[in-house]
Coordinates of C-alpha atoms and ligand atoms in Angstrom, one line a residue:
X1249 CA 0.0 0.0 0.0
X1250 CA 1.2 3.7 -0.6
X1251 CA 3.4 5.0 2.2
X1252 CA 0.5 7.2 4.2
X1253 CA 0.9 8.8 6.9
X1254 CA -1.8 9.5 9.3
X1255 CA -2.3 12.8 10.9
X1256 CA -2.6 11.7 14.3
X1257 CA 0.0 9.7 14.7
X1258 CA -1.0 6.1 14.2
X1259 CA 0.4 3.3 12.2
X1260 CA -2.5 1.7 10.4
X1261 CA -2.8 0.1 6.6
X1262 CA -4.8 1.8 4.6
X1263 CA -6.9 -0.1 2.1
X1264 CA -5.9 1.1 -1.7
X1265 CA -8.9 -0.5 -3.6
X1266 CA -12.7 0.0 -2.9
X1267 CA -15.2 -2.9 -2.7
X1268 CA -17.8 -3.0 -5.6
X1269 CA -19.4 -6.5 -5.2
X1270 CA -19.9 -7.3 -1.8
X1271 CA -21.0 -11.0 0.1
X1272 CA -23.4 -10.2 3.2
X1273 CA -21.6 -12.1 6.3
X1274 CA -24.0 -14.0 9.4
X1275 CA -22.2 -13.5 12.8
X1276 CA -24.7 -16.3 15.0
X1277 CA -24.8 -15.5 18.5
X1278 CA -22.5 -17.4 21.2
X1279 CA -24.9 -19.9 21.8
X1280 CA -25.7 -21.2 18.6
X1281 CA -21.7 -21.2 17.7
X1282 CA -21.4 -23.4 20.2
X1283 CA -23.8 -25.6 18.2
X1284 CA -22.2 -25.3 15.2
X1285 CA -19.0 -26.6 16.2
X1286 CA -20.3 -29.4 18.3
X1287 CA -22.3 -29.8 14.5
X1288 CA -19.3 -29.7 12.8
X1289 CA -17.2 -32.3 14.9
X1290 CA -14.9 -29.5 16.5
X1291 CA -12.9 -29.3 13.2
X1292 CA -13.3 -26.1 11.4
X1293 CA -13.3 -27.4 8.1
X1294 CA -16.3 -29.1 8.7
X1295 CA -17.8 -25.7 9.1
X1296 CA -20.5 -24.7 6.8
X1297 CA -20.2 -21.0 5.6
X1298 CA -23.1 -19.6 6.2
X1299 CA -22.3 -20.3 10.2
X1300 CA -18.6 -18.4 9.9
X1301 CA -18.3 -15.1 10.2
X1302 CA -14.7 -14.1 9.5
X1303 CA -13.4 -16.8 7.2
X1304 CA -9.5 -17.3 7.8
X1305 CA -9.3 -20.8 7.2
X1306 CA -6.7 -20.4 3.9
X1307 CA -5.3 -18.2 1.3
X1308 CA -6.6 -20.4 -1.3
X1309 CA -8.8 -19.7 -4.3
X1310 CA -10.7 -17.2 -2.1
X1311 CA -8.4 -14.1 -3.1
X1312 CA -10.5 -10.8 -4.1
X1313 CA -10.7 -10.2 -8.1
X1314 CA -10.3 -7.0 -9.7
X1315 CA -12.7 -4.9 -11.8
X1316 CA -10.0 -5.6 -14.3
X1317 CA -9.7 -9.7 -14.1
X1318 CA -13.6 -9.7 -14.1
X1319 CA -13.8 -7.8 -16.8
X1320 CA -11.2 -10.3 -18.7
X1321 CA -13.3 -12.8 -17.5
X1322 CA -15.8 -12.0 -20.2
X1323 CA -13.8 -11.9 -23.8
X1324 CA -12.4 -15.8 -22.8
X1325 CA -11.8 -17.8 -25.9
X1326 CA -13.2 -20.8 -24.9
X1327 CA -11.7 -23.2 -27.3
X1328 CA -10.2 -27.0 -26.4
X1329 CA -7.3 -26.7 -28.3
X1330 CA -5.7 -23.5 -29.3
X1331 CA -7.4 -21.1 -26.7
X1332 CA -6.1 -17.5 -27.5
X1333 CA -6.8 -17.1 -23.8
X1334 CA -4.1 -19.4 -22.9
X1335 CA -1.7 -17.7 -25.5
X1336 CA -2.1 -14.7 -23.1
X1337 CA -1.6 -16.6 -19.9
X1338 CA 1.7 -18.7 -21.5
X1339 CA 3.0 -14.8 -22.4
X1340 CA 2.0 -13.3 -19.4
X1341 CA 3.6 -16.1 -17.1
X1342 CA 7.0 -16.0 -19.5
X1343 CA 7.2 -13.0 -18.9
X1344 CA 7.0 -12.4 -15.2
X1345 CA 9.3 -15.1 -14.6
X1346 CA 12.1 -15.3 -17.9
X1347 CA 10.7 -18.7 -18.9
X1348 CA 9.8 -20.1 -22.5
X1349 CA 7.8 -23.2 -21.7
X1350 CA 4.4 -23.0 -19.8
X1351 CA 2.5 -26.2 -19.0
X1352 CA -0.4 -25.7 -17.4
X1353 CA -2.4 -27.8 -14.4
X1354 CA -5.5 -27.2 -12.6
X1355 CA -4.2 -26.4 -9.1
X1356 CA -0.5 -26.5 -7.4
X1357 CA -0.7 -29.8 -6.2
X1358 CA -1.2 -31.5 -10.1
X1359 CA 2.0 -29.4 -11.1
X1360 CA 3.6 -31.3 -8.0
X1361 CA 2.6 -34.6 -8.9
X1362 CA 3.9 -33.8 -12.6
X1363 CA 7.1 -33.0 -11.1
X1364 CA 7.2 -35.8 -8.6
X1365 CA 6.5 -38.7 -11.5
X1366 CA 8.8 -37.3 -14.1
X1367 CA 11.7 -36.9 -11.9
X1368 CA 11.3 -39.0 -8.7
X1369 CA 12.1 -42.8 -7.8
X1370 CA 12.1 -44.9 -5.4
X1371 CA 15.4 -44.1 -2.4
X1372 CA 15.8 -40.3 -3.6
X1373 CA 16.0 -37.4 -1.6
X1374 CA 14.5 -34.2 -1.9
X1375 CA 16.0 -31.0 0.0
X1376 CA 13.8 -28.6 1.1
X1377 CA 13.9 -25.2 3.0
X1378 CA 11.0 -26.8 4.3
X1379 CA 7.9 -29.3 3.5
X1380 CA 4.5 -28.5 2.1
X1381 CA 1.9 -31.3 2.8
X1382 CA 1.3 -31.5 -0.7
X1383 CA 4.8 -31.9 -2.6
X1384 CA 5.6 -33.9 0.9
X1385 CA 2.9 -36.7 -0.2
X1386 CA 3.7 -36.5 -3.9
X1387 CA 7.6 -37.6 -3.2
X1388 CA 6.8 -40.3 -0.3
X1389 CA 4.3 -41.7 -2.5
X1390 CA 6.6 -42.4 -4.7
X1391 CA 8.9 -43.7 -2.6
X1392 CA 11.1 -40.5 -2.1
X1393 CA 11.7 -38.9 1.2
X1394 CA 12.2 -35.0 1.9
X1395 CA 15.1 -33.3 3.9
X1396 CA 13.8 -30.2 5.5
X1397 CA 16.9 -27.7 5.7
X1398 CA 15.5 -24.7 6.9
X1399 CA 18.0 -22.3 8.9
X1400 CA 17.7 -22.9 12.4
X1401 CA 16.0 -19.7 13.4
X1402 CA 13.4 -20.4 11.0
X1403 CA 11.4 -23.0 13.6
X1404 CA 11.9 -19.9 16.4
X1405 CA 8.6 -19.4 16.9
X1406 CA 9.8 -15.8 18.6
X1407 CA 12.3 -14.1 16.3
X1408 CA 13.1 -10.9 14.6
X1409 CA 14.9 -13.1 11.5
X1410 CA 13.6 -10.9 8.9
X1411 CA 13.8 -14.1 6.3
X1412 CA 13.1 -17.4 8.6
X1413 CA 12.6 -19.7 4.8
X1414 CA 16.1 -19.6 3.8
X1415 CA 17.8 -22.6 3.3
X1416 CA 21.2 -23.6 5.9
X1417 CA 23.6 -23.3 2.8
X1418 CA 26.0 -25.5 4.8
X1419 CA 23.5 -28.3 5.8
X1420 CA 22.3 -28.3 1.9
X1421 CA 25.9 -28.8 1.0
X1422 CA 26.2 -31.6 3.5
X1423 CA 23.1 -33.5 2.4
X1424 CA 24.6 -33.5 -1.0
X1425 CA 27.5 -34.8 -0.4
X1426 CA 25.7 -37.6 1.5
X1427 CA 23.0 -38.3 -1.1
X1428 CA 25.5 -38.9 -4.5
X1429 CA 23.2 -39.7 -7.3
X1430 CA 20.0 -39.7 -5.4
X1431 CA 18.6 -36.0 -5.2
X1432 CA 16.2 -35.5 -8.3
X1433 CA 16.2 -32.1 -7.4
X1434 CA 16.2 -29.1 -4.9
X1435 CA 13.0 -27.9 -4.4
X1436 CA 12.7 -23.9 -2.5
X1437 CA 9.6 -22.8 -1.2
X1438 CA 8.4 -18.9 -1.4
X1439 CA 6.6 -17.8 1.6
X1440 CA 7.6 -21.0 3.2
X1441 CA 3.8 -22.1 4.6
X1442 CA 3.9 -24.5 7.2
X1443 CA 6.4 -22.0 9.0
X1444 CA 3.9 -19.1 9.2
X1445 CA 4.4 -17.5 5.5
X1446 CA 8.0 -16.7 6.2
X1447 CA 9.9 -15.9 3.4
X1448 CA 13.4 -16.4 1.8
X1449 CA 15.7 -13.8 1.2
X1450 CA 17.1 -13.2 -2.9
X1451 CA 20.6 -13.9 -2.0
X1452 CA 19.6 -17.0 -0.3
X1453 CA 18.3 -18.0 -3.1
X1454 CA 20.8 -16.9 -5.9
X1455 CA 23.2 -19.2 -3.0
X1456 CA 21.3 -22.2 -3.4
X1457 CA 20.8 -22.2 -7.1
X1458 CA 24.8 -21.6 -7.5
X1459 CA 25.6 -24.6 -5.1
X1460 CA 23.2 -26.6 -6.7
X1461 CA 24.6 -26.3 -10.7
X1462 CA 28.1 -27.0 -9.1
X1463 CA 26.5 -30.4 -8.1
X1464 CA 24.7 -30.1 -11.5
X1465 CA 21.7 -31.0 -9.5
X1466 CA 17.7 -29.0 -10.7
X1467 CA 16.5 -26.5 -8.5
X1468 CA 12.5 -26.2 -8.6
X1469 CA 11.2 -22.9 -6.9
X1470 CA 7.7 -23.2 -5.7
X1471 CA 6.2 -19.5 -6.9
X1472 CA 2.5 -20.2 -5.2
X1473 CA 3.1 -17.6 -2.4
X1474 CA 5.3 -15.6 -4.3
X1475 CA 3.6 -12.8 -3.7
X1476 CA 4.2 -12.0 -0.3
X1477 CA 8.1 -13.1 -0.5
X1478 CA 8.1 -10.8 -3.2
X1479 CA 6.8 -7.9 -1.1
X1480 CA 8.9 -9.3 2.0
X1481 CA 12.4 -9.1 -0.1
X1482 CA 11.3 -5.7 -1.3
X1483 CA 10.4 -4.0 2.0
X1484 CA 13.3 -6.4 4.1
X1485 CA 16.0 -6.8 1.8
X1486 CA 18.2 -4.0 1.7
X1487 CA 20.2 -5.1 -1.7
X1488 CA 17.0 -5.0 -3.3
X1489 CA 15.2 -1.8 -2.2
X1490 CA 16.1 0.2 -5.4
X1491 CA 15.4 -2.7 -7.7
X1492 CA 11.8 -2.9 -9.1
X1493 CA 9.5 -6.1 -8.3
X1494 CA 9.5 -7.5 -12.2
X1495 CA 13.4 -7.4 -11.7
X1496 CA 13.5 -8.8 -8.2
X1497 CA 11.0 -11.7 -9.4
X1498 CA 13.3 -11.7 -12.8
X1499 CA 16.3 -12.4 -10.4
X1500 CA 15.2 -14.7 -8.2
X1501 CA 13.4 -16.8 -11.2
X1502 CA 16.8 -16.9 -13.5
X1503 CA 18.6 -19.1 -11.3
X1504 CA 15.8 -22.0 -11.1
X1505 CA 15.4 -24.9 -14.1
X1506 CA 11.6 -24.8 -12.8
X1507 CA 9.1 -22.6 -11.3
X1508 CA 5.9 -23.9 -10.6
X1509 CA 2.7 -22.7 -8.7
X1510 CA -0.6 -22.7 -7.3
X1511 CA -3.0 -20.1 -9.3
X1512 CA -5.0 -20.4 -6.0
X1513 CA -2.8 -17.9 -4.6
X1514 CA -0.6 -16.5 -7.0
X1515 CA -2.7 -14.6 -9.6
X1516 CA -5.8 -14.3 -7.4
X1517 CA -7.6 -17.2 -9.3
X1518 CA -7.4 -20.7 -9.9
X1519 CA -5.5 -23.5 -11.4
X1520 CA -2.0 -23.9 -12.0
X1521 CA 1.3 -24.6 -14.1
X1522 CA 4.8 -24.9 -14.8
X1523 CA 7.2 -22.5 -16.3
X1524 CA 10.8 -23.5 -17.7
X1525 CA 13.8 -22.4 -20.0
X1526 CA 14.4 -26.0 -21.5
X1527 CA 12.4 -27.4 -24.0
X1528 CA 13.9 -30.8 -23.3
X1529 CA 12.5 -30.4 -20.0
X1530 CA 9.3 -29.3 -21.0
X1531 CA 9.5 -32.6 -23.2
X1532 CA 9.4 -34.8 -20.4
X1533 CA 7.0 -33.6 -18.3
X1534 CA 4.5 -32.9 -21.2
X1535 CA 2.7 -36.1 -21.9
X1536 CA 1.6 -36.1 -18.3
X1537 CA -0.8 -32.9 -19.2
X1538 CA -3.4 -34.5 -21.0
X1539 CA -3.4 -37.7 -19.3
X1540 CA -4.1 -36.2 -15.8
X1541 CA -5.5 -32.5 -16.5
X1542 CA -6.4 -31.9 -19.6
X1543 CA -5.3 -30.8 -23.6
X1544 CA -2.0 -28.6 -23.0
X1545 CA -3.7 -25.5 -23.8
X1546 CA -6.3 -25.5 -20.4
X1547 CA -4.9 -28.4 -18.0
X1548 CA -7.6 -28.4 -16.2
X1549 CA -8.2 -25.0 -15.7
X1550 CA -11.2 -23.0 -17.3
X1551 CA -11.0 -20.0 -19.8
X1552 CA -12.6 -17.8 -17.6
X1553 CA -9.8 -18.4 -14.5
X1554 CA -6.9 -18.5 -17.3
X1555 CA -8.5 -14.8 -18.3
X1556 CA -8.5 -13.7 -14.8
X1557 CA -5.2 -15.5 -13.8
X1558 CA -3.3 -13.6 -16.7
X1559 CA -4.7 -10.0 -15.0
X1560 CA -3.5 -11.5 -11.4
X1561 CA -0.1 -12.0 -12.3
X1562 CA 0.1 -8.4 -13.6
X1563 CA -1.2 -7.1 -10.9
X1564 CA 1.0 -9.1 -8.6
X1565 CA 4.0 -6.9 -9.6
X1566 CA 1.9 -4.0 -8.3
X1567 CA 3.1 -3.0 -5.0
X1568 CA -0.3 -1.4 -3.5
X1569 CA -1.9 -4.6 -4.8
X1570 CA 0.4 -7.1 -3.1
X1571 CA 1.4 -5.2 -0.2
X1572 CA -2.1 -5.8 1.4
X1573 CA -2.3 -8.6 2.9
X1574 CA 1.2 -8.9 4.8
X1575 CA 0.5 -5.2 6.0
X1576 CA -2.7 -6.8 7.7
X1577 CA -0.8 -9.6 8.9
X1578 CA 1.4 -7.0 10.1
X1579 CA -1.1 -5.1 11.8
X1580 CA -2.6 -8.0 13.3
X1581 CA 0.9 -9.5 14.4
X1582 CA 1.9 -5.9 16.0
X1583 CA -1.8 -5.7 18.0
X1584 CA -1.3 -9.3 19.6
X1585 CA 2.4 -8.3 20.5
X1586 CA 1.0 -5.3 22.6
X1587 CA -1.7 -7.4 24.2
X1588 CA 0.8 -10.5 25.0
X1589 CA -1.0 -13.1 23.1
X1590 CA 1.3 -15.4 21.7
X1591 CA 1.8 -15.1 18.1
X1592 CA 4.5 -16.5 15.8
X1593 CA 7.0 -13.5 14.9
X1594 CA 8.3 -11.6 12.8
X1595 CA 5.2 -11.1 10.4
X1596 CA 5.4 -13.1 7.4
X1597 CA 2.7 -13.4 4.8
X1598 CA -0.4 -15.8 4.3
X1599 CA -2.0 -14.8 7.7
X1600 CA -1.5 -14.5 11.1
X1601 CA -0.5 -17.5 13.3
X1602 CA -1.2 -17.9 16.9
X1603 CA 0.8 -20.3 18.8
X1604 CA -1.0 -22.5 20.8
X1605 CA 1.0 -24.2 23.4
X1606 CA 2.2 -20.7 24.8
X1607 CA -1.4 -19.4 25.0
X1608 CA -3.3 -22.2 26.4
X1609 CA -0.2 -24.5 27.9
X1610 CA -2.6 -26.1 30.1
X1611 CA -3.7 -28.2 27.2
X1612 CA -1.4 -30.9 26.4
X1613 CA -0.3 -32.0 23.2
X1614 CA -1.9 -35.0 23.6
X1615 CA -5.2 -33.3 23.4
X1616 CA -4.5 -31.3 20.4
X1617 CA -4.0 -27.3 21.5
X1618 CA -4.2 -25.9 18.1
X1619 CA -7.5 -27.5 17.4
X1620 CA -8.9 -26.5 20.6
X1621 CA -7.8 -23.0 19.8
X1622 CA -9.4 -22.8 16.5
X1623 CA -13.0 -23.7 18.5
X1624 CA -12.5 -21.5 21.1
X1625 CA -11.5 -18.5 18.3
X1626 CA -14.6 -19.9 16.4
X1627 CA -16.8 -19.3 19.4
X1628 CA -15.2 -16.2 20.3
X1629 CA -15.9 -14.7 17.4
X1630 CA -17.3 -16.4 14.9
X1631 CA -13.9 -17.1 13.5
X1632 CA -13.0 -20.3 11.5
X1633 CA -9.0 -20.5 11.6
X1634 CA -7.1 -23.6 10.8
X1635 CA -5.2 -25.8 13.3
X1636 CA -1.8 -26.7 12.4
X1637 CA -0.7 -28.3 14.5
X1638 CA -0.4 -32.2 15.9
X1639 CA -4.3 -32.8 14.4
X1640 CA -2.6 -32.1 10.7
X1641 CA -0.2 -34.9 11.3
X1642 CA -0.4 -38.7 10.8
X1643 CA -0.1 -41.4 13.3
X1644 CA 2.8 -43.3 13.4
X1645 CA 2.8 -47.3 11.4
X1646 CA 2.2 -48.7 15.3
X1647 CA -0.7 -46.2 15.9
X1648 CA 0.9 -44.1 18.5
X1649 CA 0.8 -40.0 18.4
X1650 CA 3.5 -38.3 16.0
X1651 CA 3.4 -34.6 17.9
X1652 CA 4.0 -32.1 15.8
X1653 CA 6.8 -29.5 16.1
X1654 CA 4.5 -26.8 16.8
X1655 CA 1.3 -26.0 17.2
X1656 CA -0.2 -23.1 15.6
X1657 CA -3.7 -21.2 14.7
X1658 CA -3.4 -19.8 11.2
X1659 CA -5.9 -17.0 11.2
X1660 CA -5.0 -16.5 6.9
X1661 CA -5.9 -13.5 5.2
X1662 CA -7.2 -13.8 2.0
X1663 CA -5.6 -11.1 -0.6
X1664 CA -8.3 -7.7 -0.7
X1665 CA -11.3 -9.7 1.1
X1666 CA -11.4 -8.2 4.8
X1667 CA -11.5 -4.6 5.6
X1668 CA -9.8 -3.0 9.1
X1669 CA -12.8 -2.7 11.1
X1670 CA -13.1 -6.8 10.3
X1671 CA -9.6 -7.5 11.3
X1672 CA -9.9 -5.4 14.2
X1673 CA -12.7 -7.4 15.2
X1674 CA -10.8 -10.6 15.0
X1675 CA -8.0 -9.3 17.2
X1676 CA -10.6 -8.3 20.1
X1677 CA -12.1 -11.4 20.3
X1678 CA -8.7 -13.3 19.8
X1679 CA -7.8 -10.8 22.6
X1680 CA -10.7 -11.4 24.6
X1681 CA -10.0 -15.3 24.6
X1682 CA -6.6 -14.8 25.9
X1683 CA -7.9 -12.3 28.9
X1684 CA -10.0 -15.9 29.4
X1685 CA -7.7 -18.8 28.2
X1686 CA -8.2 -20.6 31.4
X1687 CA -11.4 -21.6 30.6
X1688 CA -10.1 -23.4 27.2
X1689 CA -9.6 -27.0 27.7
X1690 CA -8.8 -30.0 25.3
X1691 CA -10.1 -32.1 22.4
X1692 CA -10.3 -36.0 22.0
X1693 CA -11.2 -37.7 18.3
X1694 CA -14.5 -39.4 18.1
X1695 CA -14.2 -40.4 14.2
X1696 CA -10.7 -40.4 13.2
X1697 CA -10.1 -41.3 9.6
X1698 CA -6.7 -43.0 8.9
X1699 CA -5.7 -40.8 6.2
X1700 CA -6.0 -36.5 6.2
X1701 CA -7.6 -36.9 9.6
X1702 CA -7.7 -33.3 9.7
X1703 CA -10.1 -32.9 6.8
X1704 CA -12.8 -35.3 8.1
X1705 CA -12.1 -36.1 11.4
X1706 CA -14.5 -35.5 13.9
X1707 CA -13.7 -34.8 17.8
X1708 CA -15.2 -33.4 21.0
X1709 CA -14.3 -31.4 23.8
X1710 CA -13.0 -32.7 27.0
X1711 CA -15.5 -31.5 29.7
X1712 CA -18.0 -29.4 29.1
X1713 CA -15.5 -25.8 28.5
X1714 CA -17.3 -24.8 25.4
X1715 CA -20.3 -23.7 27.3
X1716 CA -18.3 -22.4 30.2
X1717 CA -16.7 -20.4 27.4
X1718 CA -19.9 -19.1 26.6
X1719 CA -21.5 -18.2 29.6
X1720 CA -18.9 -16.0 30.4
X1721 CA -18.8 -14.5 26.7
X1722 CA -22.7 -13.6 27.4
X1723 CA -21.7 -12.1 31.1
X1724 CA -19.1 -9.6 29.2
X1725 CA -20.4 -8.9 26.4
X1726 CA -24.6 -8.5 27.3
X1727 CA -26.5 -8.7 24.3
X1728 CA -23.3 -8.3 21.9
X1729 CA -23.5 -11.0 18.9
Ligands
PLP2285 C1 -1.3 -24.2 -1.6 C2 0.1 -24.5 -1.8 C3 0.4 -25.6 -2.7 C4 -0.6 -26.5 -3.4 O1 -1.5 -25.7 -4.2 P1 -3.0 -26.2 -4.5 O2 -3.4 -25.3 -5.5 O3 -3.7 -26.0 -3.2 O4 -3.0 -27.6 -4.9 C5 1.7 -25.8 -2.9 N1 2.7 -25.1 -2.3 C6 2.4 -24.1 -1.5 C7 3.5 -23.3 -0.8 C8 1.1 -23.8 -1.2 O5 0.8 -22.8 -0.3

């Protein structure tokens, strides 16, 4: 957003769009969100809308459009083979990131499991800064397994590392010494997810594409929340302040033999693909387009999003367009800092995470904090977060509990969607829960499906702290909603 100062003093984003199609929002009173999440097995994605308020579950395929991508919406060629409208998109994405080759997919995930068969067998070893529980699956499924070699600092929960995804250059080194013939590939994430959006810096990355050719091993650069690094490097990264963002994403992208991404985030629409410089590798990962998306000029996507995609990606290299949501996050991050609630540090992009074994450590790990916490917010507030935390892992093969290294609310913030007053909101009740986390108590499974438990797995409270919760929600805030 435009640097703008306020008057009196305080430090606020301000919004640089207007909203011209608006979505009426429900806020239920306490009592009946304390239905809806009994209703809904305690697991927020098991939700339905119309009960949530403030939806922060994800960043995904729920970004704001433009006037301008809606508009391009309307003049798609809709065509199965030869769609003018993916002409524009195959440009568009060539140019943003230097490539030549575009092969589209219909979501991040397909480009990742184009990637994963072409290049990955059985006993290889795939360096990461750090997983995604997408490429993550892809690889083991294959029979790969994924090194995560993040920089220490980057799993300090409370930092002030302005760039907590960069790769440890030395344990990368190490790993390929150790893994001769093995590693398929390097694979660096942007706004490193799982972490709390924290991105990589450009040099780090420039570092691990230069050790990587004098291993002559691939580097694969996963652009979905490119975005937000983007802005991160810009505002953070002081060799980079002067340059522009097309030539900071120019930069970053000219040292990687693939980019791939998730049009769910990047490009504020949906679908997918994967951008190179060689055709030979464009080759090989071809034939898999139109067996598992579709004919090489959609893959799975449709004209309209391709149209609207194609406006996204220019707009990313806007700075008031992109600069929205981690200034929120920001904001949000900054508020929970003054009130002492427990929040993962610095800022990063994607949304704002809460961690939940420093705010309600009476709750052990056993019974699933993070979950907990994303009730408790939901009944608070209205609120659907998402828990990630030790209910987003599997068990282990002899049944028994793998904990998770930390558990965190994510309380995302979809690109453009939520105005101040909203996010303001958010942090009161989050506020007002952590003024009252004593009352919080734990969650036990009741239907606990053996694969993506935390997708369809259904749980309930331990003791009967959800109504406690809001009783004394009623006594401070009267007739409030
Ligand atoms: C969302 C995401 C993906 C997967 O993209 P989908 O479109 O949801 O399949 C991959 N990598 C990262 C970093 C993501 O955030």
């Amino acid at each position: 957003m435009a640097n703008v100062k306020f008057f009196n003093g305080e430090s606020i984003p301000l919004e640089m769009h207007k909203v011209r199609i608006v979505q009426k929002l429900n806020l239920l009173p306490v009592e009946e969100r304390v239905k809806c999440i009994a209703e809904a097995g305690n697991n927020t994605f098991l939700l339905k809308n119309k009960d949530v308020f403030l939806d922060m579950l994800t960043d995904s395929g729920v970004n704001a459009m433009s006037d301008r991508q809606q508009a391009a919406m309307l003049v798609a060629d809709d065509s199965y083979a030869g769609s003018a409208t993916f002409t524009k998109l195959e440009n568009k994405v060539n140019e943003i990131f230097g490539t030549k080759y575009f092969l589209p997919a219909h979501q991040g995930r397909a480009c990742e499991n184009i990637l994963a068969m072409t290049f990955v067998k059985a006993g290889d070893v795939v360096p990461m800064n750090f997983h995604f529980t997408t490429p993550k699956a892809h690889i083991t499924r294959l029979g790969g397994r994924v090194e995560e070699l993040l920089i220490d600092e980057g799993l300090n929960l409370v930092s002030d590392h302005p760039f907590k995804g960069n790769f440890d250059l030395n344990k990368l080194e190490k790993c390929i010494l150790e893994n001769k013939g093995k590693i398929p590939f390097i694979r660096m994430e942007a706004g490193t997810n799982l972490i709390g959006g924290q991105p990589f810096e450009l040099a780090n990355a420039k570092a691990v594409c230069e050790l990587a050719k004098k291993y002559g091993i691939m580097t694969v650069l996963d652009a979905s929340l490119w975005q937000d690094n983007l802005y991160l490097i810009k505002t953070r990264e002081e060799a980079c302040k002067n340059m522009s963002l097309r030539e900071i994403t120019l930069e970053v992208a000219k040292g990687f033999d693939i980019i791939y991404f998730s049009g769910r985030k990047l490009g504020f629409a949906r679908g997918g693909g994967i951008c190179m410089r060689d055709k030979e590798l464009c080759e090989k990962m071809k034939e898999l387009v139109p067996l598992f998306e579709g004919f090489l000029t959609y893959g799975g996507m449709s004209v309209r999003e391709m149209e609207a995609m194609t406006v996204g990606l220019d707009e990313t290299m806007d700075e008031d367009v992109i600069s929205q949501a981690p200034q929120f996050i920001s904001y949000m991050v900054e508020e929970f800092k003054k009130a002492g609630v427990p929040v993962v540090t610095p800022a990063g992009g994607l949304g704002c995470h809460l961690d939940a074994t420093r705010f309600i450590p009476q709750v052990p790990q056993s019974q699933y904090p993070a979950g907990a916490l994303a009730c408790a917010a939901y009944i608070a507030g209205g609120i659907r977060g998402m828990e990630r935390g030790t209910i987003s892992e599997e068990r282990e093969p002899d049944g028994s509990e793998r904990m998770a290294a930390v558990e965190l609310l994510r309380l995302a913030v979809p690109r453009r969607v939520y105005t101040l007053s909203q996010v303001k909101y958010a942090i009161d009740r989050i506020i007002w829960l952590y003024q009252n986390r004593d009352l919080i108590g734990g969650l036990k499974f009741v239907e606990e499906p053996k694969v993506l438990r935390f997708f369809f797995g259904r749980l309930e409270p331990i003791g009967d702290w959800q109504q406690k919760l809001a009783e004394k929600f009623r006594k401070d805030f009267g007739d409030s909603l």
